[in-house]
Amino acid sequence: MNGHYEFLRPLARLTREYRRFERTIWALNAIIIAIAIYALMQYLGLTTLMKFYYQDSFILSALPAIVSIISGVALATFFKRRKKADVFPLLGSELSEKAKTAFDNKDLDSLPMQSLAEELKLSLAGIKPSQILDRRQLSGRVVTAILLSAVVALLAQGNLVETADLQSIIELKDRAAGIFQEDKPQPDISQNMNLSENLFGNPSLAVLNENKLPLVLSPGTGAGSIPTNTKPVERVFQQSQAGEAAAVPSELYIESLPPENREIIKNYFTLLSQSD
């Protein structure tokens, strides 16, 4: 503090003690908040889960403690800034008003100011820091921090979250991840390659001179086929009686044709067989 008045020295001494007291209060607040948040994480099982799931990584396993410390410091700083750090209200109403007036006019050199400075010098010199600082705030916070530390120790020994519970949580997490992966659209290979599950297609009829011949295609040894052991089918072709072979039109085939086009289609197949 600038100025030549003697009352500024005891005022500066009380201000230093008050600021030291406020820093101690801030540190205790940060410790209490951090321990409380860590105890809550222990109760919810987050600390045990992180240690079990990330036991190979020290930073991740200690993440709850790190988050608790950062949160405690941030909240304690927030509360400190909301509180106005001023030693004058601690001096009492009458002495506080005189000290503020003298401090605001410490650069003036006048008889009233000299008289006020002399009075304040005698009053402030007899004040001890313990008379204006509430030490019970410190002791109360220390006791709270000790009790919260005991709660943390009990929660750590209680093992509220068992390993089996953690395993079920991990399995639930894996199942959820699997569900999200199944929801993703998979590329349709059959559409891109024009393939279907039935490699041999649908059975069809070969028409020869208006005769329906059911054909059965067995897997061969050509390109793209899978060799399999097949037994000869003896009942595909049966030996007919001796005589002149004649084609008999199929009524079902003719009936399936439009009436107005039956003759045209019949003549077409007749000419086709004669050309061969």
C-alpha atoms as one frame of an Amber mdcrd trajectory, in Angstrom:
protein
   0.000   0.000   0.000   1.218   3.443  -0.893   1.087   6.359   1.506   2.977
   7.733   4.481   0.362   7.125   7.189   1.221   4.566   9.862  -2.245   2.954
   9.925  -1.493   1.346   6.535   0.982  -1.116   8.066  -1.419  -2.870  10.466
  -4.091  -2.756   7.767  -1.723  -4.467   5.317  -0.901  -7.100   7.942  -4.581
  -7.910   8.495  -5.177  -7.985   4.722  -2.380 -10.534   4.215  -3.775 -12.781
   6.932  -7.247 -12.523   5.493  -6.064 -13.480   1.993  -4.131 -16.432   3.404
  -7.287 -17.489   5.235  -9.328 -17.275   2.018  -6.768 -19.368   0.106  -7.012
 -22.036   2.796 -10.807 -21.971   2.568 -10.559 -22.337  -1.214  -8.229 -25.341
  -0.929 -10.492 -27.062   1.613 -13.538 -26.429  -0.562 -11.766 -27.952  -3.557
 -10.793 -31.014  -1.500 -14.311 -31.500  -0.116 -15.962 -31.191  -3.532 -13.446
 -33.534  -5.160 -13.851 -36.194  -2.469 -17.647 -35.917  -2.628 -17.700 -36.371
  -6.408 -15.294 -39.322  -6.176 -17.449 -40.924  -3.459 -20.500 -40.557  -5.705
 -18.638 -42.242  -8.567 -17.662 -45.048  -6.224 -21.259 -45.512  -5.124 -22.404
 -45.704  -8.745 -19.649 -48.210  -9.532 -17.890 -46.025 -12.103 -14.486 -46.222
 -10.416 -14.562 -50.020 -10.228 -15.781 -50.241 -13.811 -12.964 -48.048 -15.133
 -10.331 -49.992 -13.186 -11.717 -53.309 -14.419 -12.302 -52.343 -18.033  -9.168
 -50.172 -18.524  -6.780 -51.898 -16.166  -3.995 -51.709 -18.752  -4.177 -47.904
 -18.994  -3.277 -45.898 -15.901  -4.807 -42.655 -17.191  -8.151 -44.225 -18.087
  -8.341 -46.253 -14.895  -7.630 -43.115 -12.842 -10.018 -40.984 -14.895 -12.679
 -40.720 -12.118 -10.085 -39.323  -9.699  -8.815 -36.869 -12.322 -12.327 -35.689
 -13.128 -13.098 -35.284  -9.423 -10.009 -33.131  -8.807 -10.663 -30.913 -11.823
 -14.304 -30.478 -10.852 -13.378 -29.647  -7.252 -10.887 -26.973  -8.302 -13.284
 -25.453 -10.827 -16.248 -25.275  -8.443 -14.155 -23.939  -5.564 -12.770 -21.203
  -7.842 -16.286 -20.354  -8.980 -17.505 -19.973  -5.399 -14.478 -17.871  -4.467
 -15.034 -15.431  -7.307 -18.638 -14.923  -6.298 -17.491 -13.880  -2.838 -16.012
 -10.419  -2.469 -12.637 -10.650  -0.701 -12.540  -7.547   1.503 -11.112  -7.215
   4.988 -13.022  -4.050   5.879 -16.384  -5.753   6.738 -14.524  -7.863   9.320
 -13.451  -4.804  11.320 -16.912  -3.868  12.578 -19.305  -1.253  11.320 -17.767
   1.875  12.896 -14.125   0.922  12.433 -14.838  -0.346   8.919 -16.255   3.025
   7.808 -13.262   4.910   9.242 -10.785   2.505   7.633 -12.456   2.826   4.212
 -12.489   6.624   4.436  -8.851   6.790   5.498  -7.757   4.283   2.843  -9.533
   6.221   0.067  -7.870   9.479   1.194  -4.427   8.057   2.068  -2.733  10.393
  -0.436  -4.176  13.544   1.173  -2.108  15.507   3.675  -4.481  17.377   5.961
  -5.103  17.785   9.663  -8.382  15.763   9.674  -6.653  13.004   7.751  -3.680
  12.970  10.101  -5.997  12.731  13.096  -7.986   9.875  11.532  -4.807   8.014
  10.573  -3.454   8.272  14.109  -6.704   6.930  15.546  -6.762   4.042  13.095
  -3.144   3.194  13.849  -3.943   2.614  17.505  -7.142   0.697  16.767  -5.738
  -1.592  14.053  -2.501  -2.341  15.887  -4.424  -3.984  18.722  -6.439  -6.284
  16.442  -5.209  -9.848  16.044  -6.107 -11.964  12.965  -7.809 -14.545  15.171
 -10.266 -11.865  16.343 -11.637 -11.118  12.874 -11.197 -14.486  11.145 -13.650
 -17.299  11.846 -11.409 -20.290  12.474 -14.467 -22.483  12.863 -14.866 -22.400
   9.089 -11.480 -24.088   8.776 -12.125 -26.706  11.441 -15.578 -27.511  10.037
 -14.190 -28.056   6.554 -11.351 -30.209   7.865 -13.814 -32.437   9.718 -16.006
 -32.690   6.593 -13.027 -33.697   4.463 -12.035 -36.385   6.985 -15.561 -37.810
   7.107 -15.810 -37.912   3.315 -12.430 -39.639   3.127 -13.725 -42.273   5.542
 -16.785 -42.773   3.335 -14.530 -43.256   0.304 -12.482 -45.846   2.207 -15.629
 -47.733   3.262 -16.971 -47.726  -0.280 -13.648 -49.024  -1.585 -13.702 -51.921
   0.894 -17.412 -52.619   0.498 -17.123 -53.701  -3.162 -20.605 -52.522  -4.004
 -20.093 -53.547  -7.622 -18.955 -57.136  -8.050 -16.933 -58.445 -10.973 -19.921
 -60.447 -12.206 -21.967 -57.269 -12.373 -19.216 -55.615 -14.362 -19.131 -58.552
 -16.744 -22.862 -58.272 -17.332 -22.488 -54.554 -18.011 -19.716 -55.255 -20.527
 -21.791 -57.953 -22.225 -24.716 -55.546 -22.435 -22.416 -52.975 -24.023 -21.177
 -55.520 -26.580 -24.742 -56.559 -27.420 -25.746 -52.944 -27.951 -22.754 -52.441
 -30.237 -23.727 -55.580 -32.173 -27.290 -54.331 -32.640 -26.046 -51.037 -34.057
 -23.749 -52.908 -36.438 -26.597 -55.125 -37.623 -28.707 -52.054 -38.355 -26.121
 -50.842 -40.862 -27.103 -51.718 -44.474 -24.899 -54.448 -45.889 -24.000 -54.451
 -49.590 -26.191 -56.870 -51.580 -23.709 -59.034 -53.454 -26.456 -60.963 -55.223
 -27.814 -57.761 -56.773 -24.409 -56.595 -57.957 -23.503 -59.976 -59.523 -27.044
 -60.898 -60.671 -26.884 -64.145 -58.702 -29.585 -65.923 -56.770 -29.628 -68.764
 -54.307 -30.991 -71.150 -56.936 -28.028 -71.678 -59.255 -29.923 -73.995 -61.623
 -32.946 -71.760 -62.155 -36.551 -72.834 -62.370 -37.455 -76.102 -64.163 -38.742
 -75.548 -67.705 -40.059 -77.581 -70.651 -38.376 -78.103 -73.981 -40.881 -78.261
 -76.815 -39.985 -80.574 -79.681 -42.586 -80.979 -82.373 -45.267 -80.002 -79.871
 -44.095 -82.660 -77.375 -43.282 -81.574 -73.818 -40.056 -83.113 -72.611 -39.139
 -82.449 -68.948 -35.388 -81.981 -68.686 -33.330 -82.475 -65.525 -29.942 -80.710
 -65.526 -27.328 -82.319 -63.302 -24.208 -80.438 -62.208 -21.453 -81.011 -64.738
 -17.722 -80.382 -64.845 -17.822 -77.219 -66.897 -16.574 -73.778 -65.879 -18.236
 -72.511 -62.754 -19.775 -75.842 -61.814 -19.098 -77.981 -58.778 -18.203 -81.611
 -59.539 -20.469 -84.041 -57.732 -20.955 -87.771 -57.917 -24.271 -88.425 -59.619
 -25.947 -91.753 -60.316 -27.297 -92.436 -63.814 -31.025 -92.054 -64.110 -32.394
 -94.971 -66.068 -35.982 -93.804 -66.185 -35.406 -90.619 -68.148 -35.761 -92.435
 -71.481 -37.717 -95.697 -71.794 -37.564 -98.068 -74.743 -40.783 -97.926 -76.742
 -42.400-100.717 -78.682 -41.382-101.329 -82.244 -43.410 -99.396 -84.712 -43.655
 -96.123 -86.449 -43.019 -93.214 -84.178 -45.544 -90.455 -84.391 -45.745 -87.224
 -82.489 -48.877 -86.803 -80.471 -49.825 -83.235 -79.751 -50.285 -82.330 -76.195
 -53.758 -81.178 -75.419 -52.602 -79.261 -72.411 -50.063 -77.357 -74.450 -52.530
 -76.614 -77.282 -55.242 -75.625 -74.848 -52.949 -73.148 -73.165 -52.579 -71.256
 -76.484 -55.042 -68.582 -77.625 -57.725 -70.162 -79.846 -57.141 -67.731 -82.713
 -53.397 -68.506 -82.798 -53.365 -72.270 -82.315 -53.181 -73.160 -86.012 -50.463
 -70.621 -86.734 -48.268 -71.873 -83.883 -48.911 -75.521 -84.831 -47.850 -74.857
 -88.430 -44.771 -72.995 -87.179 -43.493 -75.967 -85.170 -44.358 -78.355 -88.031
 -42.275 -76.337 -90.473 -39.514 -76.015 -87.922 -39.285 -79.807 -87.503 -39.326
 -80.354 -91.299 -36.487 -77.868 -91.832 -34.259 -79.851 -89.420
